[in-house]
């Protein structure tokens, strides 16, 4: 159990390097088994979800070591094609091992993945894509068994641009005979990272960033060195923290274009945002105005992962902000906790209405999920007095040493384990 203690009211000043992307690293870790060679990754954040992926790799028989932000995988010794339930439950992204192991071994056995409880999170689109590539998929006794003597290239049409289903389809398609076209693919920057990694390995994938991805035959092979891109949601969270608390923060090693929709609303709220190529500065006097309406959408729309932290930044903004969540059915779990700080938030199904209040006051909260927990930290920075967040470990799943990052900017934040 982690306890986060925030004493609000301090403005944030200084420069801070954005961590490497969790959601780009995780599918790449799964993809590393595909070719059966060596992978050296840099800029991989130290996170609980990354540790969980490393445990899966080791269970499969791979060597997997992380030292600081460098990570080494040797997938030559892979001996298993199944992932036990206990490891699958640790995070959602474990499901991406399905496409990678199917491509490498011709079969895979695993159970449905865990991850943040954001409502129903089916994997029907993943399974449908693998079936279309020629896999036999059997779901029995809480287990999923996929087998394919041969995978065949085809056209897969995703009815919704699921990030994970796109990744699984890309990975399985690498081992298919003939070309695979994925129509309606997710366009998130993390898909681009996976494409780049596979191509660096010797694969032939193109189209990432558009809704049409083409995977040509040729199973990737060689050893790879790859640098992971900056984490757009961690960067957005830091920008929201500065907006809420006030101050001036420079984010280095960032990719502002990857979260421009968040920056757009922060600007509208009254922050000064100066972007350079790999760097941005956020300046805020802490007195924001309401923005919007904001609707979460698949990329390049406003990201659902940034919704809780932007909401937290706007709790004291003058006026009414309306947010509509369209990606997950249960992504307002932070709301009852934020209300304990004095926030005025009304919920109506997938819609939230935030009426800015003059002040927030510290309270005892419980982190509900990764981004919800981060939202509570952001709100705590803008609240008077002490906020204490009891956290089962959600925040450390996605934010690297977040207490130290915020403290280095002048915040009073402490994390203790118990
Ligand atoms: C990825 O999850 C991210 N995770 C999530 O990050 C992110 O919130 C999400 O994409 C949306 O951007 C990783 O990259 C590891 P989806 P994923 O498949 O792949 C429905 C974070 O905080 N759906 O695009 O699981 C699903 O229920 C997180 O870092 C189906 O109906 O997201 C959801 O409503 C959490 N059937 C929607 O699509 C399927 O087969 C989006 O899911 C698959 C998805």
PDB file of C-alpha atoms in Angstrom, residues 201-377:
ATOM      1  CA  UNK A 201      13.679  -5.650 -36.241  1.00  0.00           C
ATOM      2  CA  UNK A 202      13.388  -6.256 -39.975  1.00  0.00           C
ATOM      3  CA  UNK A 203       9.600  -6.356 -40.341  1.00  0.00           C
ATOM      4  CA  UNK A 204       7.613  -4.501 -42.964  1.00  0.00           C
ATOM      5  CA  UNK A 205       4.787  -2.462 -41.470  1.00  0.00           C
ATOM      6  CA  UNK A 206       3.487   0.853 -42.756  1.00  0.00           C
ATOM      7  CA  UNK A 207       0.587   3.226 -42.229  1.00  0.00           C
ATOM      8  CA  UNK A 208       0.747   3.779 -38.440  1.00  0.00           C
ATOM      9  CA  UNK A 209      -0.803   7.129 -37.596  1.00  0.00           C
ATOM     10  CA  UNK A 210      -3.466   6.592 -40.265  1.00  0.00           C
ATOM     11  CA  UNK A 211      -6.511   4.362 -40.005  1.00  0.00           C
ATOM     12  CA  UNK A 212      -4.997   1.851 -42.474  1.00  0.00           C
ATOM     13  CA  UNK A 213      -2.005  -0.244 -41.506  1.00  0.00           C
ATOM     14  CA  UNK A 214      -0.383  -2.645 -43.945  1.00  0.00           C
ATOM     15  CA  UNK A 215       1.774  -5.508 -42.727  1.00  0.00           C
ATOM     16  CA  UNK A 216       3.768  -7.249 -45.444  1.00  0.00           C
ATOM     17  CA  UNK A 217       5.122 -10.766 -45.100  1.00  0.00           C
ATOM     18  CA  UNK A 218       8.527 -11.260 -43.532  1.00  0.00           C
ATOM     19  CA  UNK A 219       8.805 -12.184 -39.890  1.00  0.00           C
ATOM     20  CA  UNK A 220      11.059  -9.673 -38.139  1.00  0.00           C
ATOM     21  CA  UNK A 221      14.403 -11.138 -37.087  1.00  0.00           C
ATOM     22  CA  UNK A 222      17.449  -9.126 -36.124  1.00  0.00           C
ATOM     23  CA  UNK A 223      18.636  -7.703 -32.808  1.00  0.00           C
ATOM     24  CA  UNK A 224      17.185  -4.301 -32.075  1.00  0.00           C
ATOM     25  CA  UNK A 225      18.159  -1.156 -30.252  1.00  0.00           C
ATOM     26  CA  UNK A 226      15.271   1.175 -29.724  1.00  0.00           C
ATOM     27  CA  UNK A 227      14.586   4.372 -27.791  1.00  0.00           C
ATOM     28  CA  UNK A 228      11.079   4.685 -26.343  1.00  0.00           C
ATOM     29  CA  UNK A 229       9.205   7.918 -27.001  1.00  0.00           C
ATOM     30  CA  UNK A 230       8.205  10.341 -24.220  1.00  0.00           C
ATOM     31  CA  UNK A 231       5.042   9.571 -22.263  1.00  0.00           C
ATOM     32  CA  UNK A 232       2.328  11.930 -23.502  1.00  0.00           C
ATOM     33  CA  UNK A 233       0.011  11.263 -20.564  1.00  0.00           C
ATOM     34  CA  UNK A 234       2.721  11.762 -17.924  1.00  0.00           C
ATOM     35  CA  UNK A 235       3.596  15.037 -19.695  1.00  0.00           C
ATOM     36  CA  UNK A 236      -0.073  16.061 -19.792  1.00  0.00           C
ATOM     37  CA  UNK A 237      -0.356  15.266 -16.073  1.00  0.00           C
ATOM     38  CA  UNK A 238       2.624  17.498 -15.240  1.00  0.00           C
ATOM     39  CA  UNK A 239       1.194  20.286 -17.391  1.00  0.00           C
ATOM     40  CA  UNK A 240      -2.137  19.955 -15.540  1.00  0.00           C
ATOM     41  CA  UNK A 241      -0.321  19.939 -12.190  1.00  0.00           C
ATOM     42  CA  UNK A 242       1.349  23.247 -13.036  1.00  0.00           C
ATOM     43  CA  UNK A 243      -1.923  24.686 -14.361  1.00  0.00           C
ATOM     44  CA  UNK A 244      -3.703  23.774 -11.125  1.00  0.00           C
ATOM     45  CA  UNK A 245      -1.011  24.816  -8.643  1.00  0.00           C
ATOM     46  CA  UNK A 246       0.319  27.799 -10.584  1.00  0.00           C
ATOM     47  CA  UNK A 247       3.966  28.453 -11.415  1.00  0.00           C
ATOM     48  CA  UNK A 248       6.198  27.885 -14.412  1.00  0.00           C
ATOM     49  CA  UNK A 249       7.401  24.450 -15.454  1.00  0.00           C
ATOM     50  CA  UNK A 250       9.554  23.473 -18.382  1.00  0.00           C
ATOM     51  CA  UNK A 251       9.023  19.929 -19.643  1.00  0.00           C
ATOM     52  CA  UNK A 252      12.038  18.599 -21.504  1.00  0.00           C
ATOM     53  CA  UNK A 253      12.255  15.474 -23.678  1.00  0.00           C
ATOM     54  CA  UNK A 254       8.565  15.907 -24.393  1.00  0.00           C
ATOM     55  CA  UNK A 255       6.620  15.468 -27.620  1.00  0.00           C
ATOM     56  CA  UNK A 256       4.064  18.328 -27.428  1.00  0.00           C
ATOM     57  CA  UNK A 257       2.398  17.271 -30.699  1.00  0.00           C
ATOM     58  CA  UNK A 258       1.310  14.012 -29.014  1.00  0.00           C
ATOM     59  CA  UNK A 259      -0.918  15.807 -26.497  1.00  0.00           C
ATOM     60  CA  UNK A 260      -1.775  19.024 -28.321  1.00  0.00           C
ATOM     61  CA  UNK A 261      -5.492  18.587 -27.508  1.00  0.00           C
ATOM     62  CA  UNK A 262      -4.706  18.794 -23.786  1.00  0.00           C
ATOM     63  CA  UNK A 263      -2.479  21.835 -24.321  1.00  0.00           C
ATOM     64  CA  UNK A 264      -5.252  23.464 -26.338  1.00  0.00           C
ATOM     65  CA  UNK A 265      -7.633  23.331 -23.348  1.00  0.00           C
ATOM     66  CA  UNK A 266      -4.951  24.468 -20.907  1.00  0.00           C
ATOM     67  CA  UNK A 267      -4.348  27.495 -23.132  1.00  0.00           C
ATOM     68  CA  UNK A 268      -8.089  28.208 -23.258  1.00  0.00           C
ATOM     69  CA  UNK A 269      -8.151  27.959 -19.474  1.00  0.00           C
ATOM     70  CA  UNK A 270      -5.638  30.812 -19.287  1.00  0.00           C
ATOM     71  CA  UNK A 271      -2.232  29.119 -19.147  1.00  0.00           C
ATOM     72  CA  UNK A 272       0.659  30.326 -21.273  1.00  0.00           C
ATOM     73  CA  UNK A 273       2.044  27.427 -23.242  1.00  0.00           C
ATOM     74  CA  UNK A 274       5.225  27.777 -25.234  1.00  0.00           C
ATOM     75  CA  UNK A 275       6.150  24.740 -27.288  1.00  0.00           C
ATOM     76  CA  UNK A 276       9.465  24.094 -28.958  1.00  0.00           C
ATOM     77  CA  UNK A 277      10.434  20.924 -30.727  1.00  0.00           C
ATOM     78  CA  UNK A 278      11.020  18.566 -27.806  1.00  0.00           C
ATOM     79  CA  UNK A 279      10.265  20.915 -24.986  1.00  0.00           C
ATOM     80  CA  UNK A 280       7.425  22.994 -23.632  1.00  0.00           C
ATOM     81  CA  UNK A 281       6.855  25.551 -20.943  1.00  0.00           C
ATOM     82  CA  UNK A 282       3.609  25.890 -19.001  1.00  0.00           C
ATOM     83  CA  UNK A 283       2.976  29.085 -17.067  1.00  0.00           C
ATOM     84  CA  UNK A 284      -0.071  29.521 -14.862  1.00  0.00           C
ATOM     85  CA  UNK A 285      -1.102  31.979 -12.167  1.00  0.00           C
ATOM     86  CA  UNK A 286      -3.344  29.229 -10.775  1.00  0.00           C
ATOM     87  CA  UNK A 287      -6.516  31.184 -11.601  1.00  0.00           C
ATOM     88  CA  UNK A 288      -8.096  29.357 -14.510  1.00  0.00           C
ATOM     89  CA  UNK A 289     -11.364  29.739 -16.392  1.00  0.00           C
ATOM     90  CA  UNK A 290     -13.723  26.990 -17.496  1.00  0.00           C
ATOM     91  CA  UNK A 291     -13.228  25.506 -20.973  1.00  0.00           C
ATOM     92  CA  UNK A 292     -14.861  23.115 -23.318  1.00  0.00           C
ATOM     93  CA  UNK A 293     -16.987  21.222 -23.844  1.00  0.00           C
ATOM     94  CA  UNK A 294     -14.425  18.423 -23.738  1.00  0.00           C
ATOM     95  CA  UNK A 295     -15.177  15.047 -25.323  1.00  0.00           C
ATOM     96  CA  UNK A 296     -12.796  12.115 -25.053  1.00  0.00           C
ATOM     97  CA  UNK A 297     -12.143  10.399 -28.361  1.00  0.00           C
ATOM     98  CA  UNK A 298      -9.691   8.036 -30.013  1.00  0.00           C
ATOM     99  CA  UNK A 299      -6.476   9.765 -31.130  1.00  0.00           C
ATOM    100  CA  UNK A 300      -6.098  12.417 -32.486  1.00  0.00           C
ATOM    101  CA  UNK A 301      -9.068  13.420 -30.301  1.00  0.00           C
ATOM    102  CA  UNK A 302      -8.819  14.321 -26.626  1.00  0.00           C
ATOM    103  CA  UNK A 303      -7.335  11.314 -24.726  1.00  0.00           C
ATOM    104  CA  UNK A 304      -9.433   9.546 -22.112  1.00  0.00           C
ATOM    105  CA  UNK A 305      -6.242   9.016 -20.084  1.00  0.00           C
ATOM    106  CA  UNK A 306      -5.881  12.788 -19.631  1.00  0.00           C
ATOM    107  CA  UNK A 307      -9.541  13.361 -18.740  1.00  0.00           C
ATOM    108  CA  UNK A 308      -9.207  12.830 -14.951  1.00  0.00           C
ATOM    109  CA  UNK A 309      -6.113  15.048 -14.629  1.00  0.00           C
ATOM    110  CA  UNK A 310      -7.550  17.891 -16.706  1.00  0.00           C
ATOM    111  CA  UNK A 311     -10.756  17.654 -14.678  1.00  0.00           C
ATOM    112  CA  UNK A 312      -8.650  17.977 -11.517  1.00  0.00           C
ATOM    113  CA  UNK A 313      -6.895  21.064 -12.891  1.00  0.00           C
ATOM    114  CA  UNK A 314     -10.240  22.747 -13.598  1.00  0.00           C
ATOM    115  CA  UNK A 315     -11.919  22.260 -10.206  1.00  0.00           C
ATOM    116  CA  UNK A 316     -11.262  25.895  -9.232  1.00  0.00           C
ATOM    117  CA  UNK A 317     -11.665  27.351 -12.751  1.00  0.00           C
ATOM    118  CA  UNK A 318     -14.220  30.124 -13.003  1.00  0.00           C
ATOM    119  CA  UNK A 319     -17.395  28.936 -14.735  1.00  0.00           C
ATOM    120  CA  UNK A 320     -18.726  25.554 -15.785  1.00  0.00           C
ATOM    121  CA  UNK A 321     -16.749  22.910 -17.690  1.00  0.00           C
ATOM    122  CA  UNK A 322     -18.569  20.007 -19.311  1.00  0.00           C
ATOM    123  CA  UNK A 323     -16.790  16.747 -20.040  1.00  0.00           C
ATOM    124  CA  UNK A 324     -18.171  13.841 -22.001  1.00  0.00           C
ATOM    125  CA  UNK A 325     -16.387  10.481 -21.673  1.00  0.00           C
ATOM    126  CA  UNK A 326     -16.893   8.240 -24.702  1.00  0.00           C
ATOM    127  CA  UNK A 327     -14.100   5.649 -24.450  1.00  0.00           C
ATOM    128  CA  UNK A 328     -14.657   3.885 -21.116  1.00  0.00           C
ATOM    129  CA  UNK A 329     -17.995   3.411 -19.376  1.00  0.00           C
ATOM    130  CA  UNK A 330     -16.566   3.964 -15.907  1.00  0.00           C
ATOM    131  CA  UNK A 331     -13.886   6.610 -16.091  1.00  0.00           C
ATOM    132  CA  UNK A 332     -15.293   9.093 -13.612  1.00  0.00           C
ATOM    133  CA  UNK A 333     -14.278   7.021 -10.599  1.00  0.00           C
ATOM    134  CA  UNK A 334     -12.183   9.905  -9.302  1.00  0.00           C
ATOM    135  CA  UNK A 335     -15.259  12.126  -8.950  1.00  0.00           C
ATOM    136  CA  UNK A 336     -16.560  11.015  -5.509  1.00  0.00           C
ATOM    137  CA  UNK A 337     -13.019  11.413  -4.145  1.00  0.00           C
ATOM    138  CA  UNK A 338     -12.519  14.870  -5.688  1.00  0.00           C
ATOM    139  CA  UNK A 339     -15.822  15.957  -4.130  1.00  0.00           C
ATOM    140  CA  UNK A 340     -14.286  15.257  -0.711  1.00  0.00           C
ATOM    141  CA  UNK A 341     -11.876  18.133  -1.449  1.00  0.00           C
ATOM    142  CA  UNK A 342     -14.859  20.450  -1.929  1.00  0.00           C
ATOM    143  CA  UNK A 343     -15.165  20.106  -5.718  1.00  0.00           C
ATOM    144  CA  UNK A 344     -18.589  20.690  -7.277  1.00  0.00           C
ATOM    145  CA  UNK A 345     -18.966  17.979  -9.926  1.00  0.00           C
ATOM    146  CA  UNK A 346     -22.305  16.696 -11.189  1.00  0.00           C
ATOM    147  CA  UNK A 347     -22.474  13.415 -13.026  1.00  0.00           C
ATOM    148  CA  UNK A 348     -25.094  12.307 -15.469  1.00  0.00           C
ATOM    149  CA  UNK A 349     -24.097   9.021 -17.097  1.00  0.00           C
ATOM    150  CA  UNK A 350     -21.098   9.691 -19.301  1.00  0.00           C
ATOM    151  CA  UNK A 351     -21.286  13.458 -18.729  1.00  0.00           C
ATOM    152  CA  UNK A 352     -19.656  15.472 -15.982  1.00  0.00           C
ATOM    153  CA  UNK A 353     -20.299  19.106 -15.169  1.00  0.00           C
ATOM    154  CA  UNK A 354     -17.651  20.875 -13.123  1.00  0.00           C
ATOM    155  CA  UNK A 355     -18.585  24.168 -11.452  1.00  0.00           C
ATOM    156  CA  UNK A 356     -15.459  25.946 -10.374  1.00  0.00           C
ATOM    157  CA  UNK A 357     -15.233  26.529  -6.627  1.00  0.00           C
ATOM    158  CA  UNK A 358     -13.199  29.292  -4.993  1.00  0.00           C
ATOM    159  CA  UNK A 359     -11.169  26.916  -2.851  1.00  0.00           C
ATOM    160  CA  UNK A 360     -10.451  23.264  -2.260  1.00  0.00           C
ATOM    161  CA  UNK A 361      -9.491  21.834   1.098  1.00  0.00           C
ATOM    162  CA  UNK A 362      -7.325  18.802   1.906  1.00  0.00           C
ATOM    163  CA  UNK A 363      -9.014  15.482   2.748  1.00  0.00           C
ATOM    164  CA  UNK A 364      -8.341  11.751   3.000  1.00  0.00           C
ATOM    165  CA  UNK A 365      -8.858  10.058  -0.377  1.00  0.00           C
ATOM    166  CA  UNK A 366      -8.545   6.642  -1.925  1.00  0.00           C
ATOM    167  CA  UNK A 367      -6.921   6.205  -5.364  1.00  0.00           C
ATOM    168  CA  UNK A 368      -9.414   4.405  -7.573  1.00  0.00           C
ATOM    169  CA  UNK A 369      -7.259   3.711 -10.631  1.00  0.00           C
ATOM    170  CA  UNK A 370      -4.054   4.968 -12.238  1.00  0.00           C
ATOM    171  CA  UNK A 371      -5.197   8.238 -13.821  1.00  0.00           C
ATOM    172  CA  UNK A 372      -7.837   8.809 -11.148  1.00  0.00           C
ATOM    173  CA  UNK A 373      -5.048   8.609  -8.542  1.00  0.00           C
ATOM    174  CA  UNK A 374      -2.951  11.093 -10.519  1.00  0.00           C
ATOM    175  CA  UNK A 375      -5.972  13.416 -10.655  1.00  0.00           C
ATOM    176  CA  UNK A 376      -6.169  13.328  -6.854  1.00  0.00           C
ATOM    177  CA  UNK A 377      -2.519  14.364  -6.638  1.00  0.00           C
TER     178      UNK A 377
END
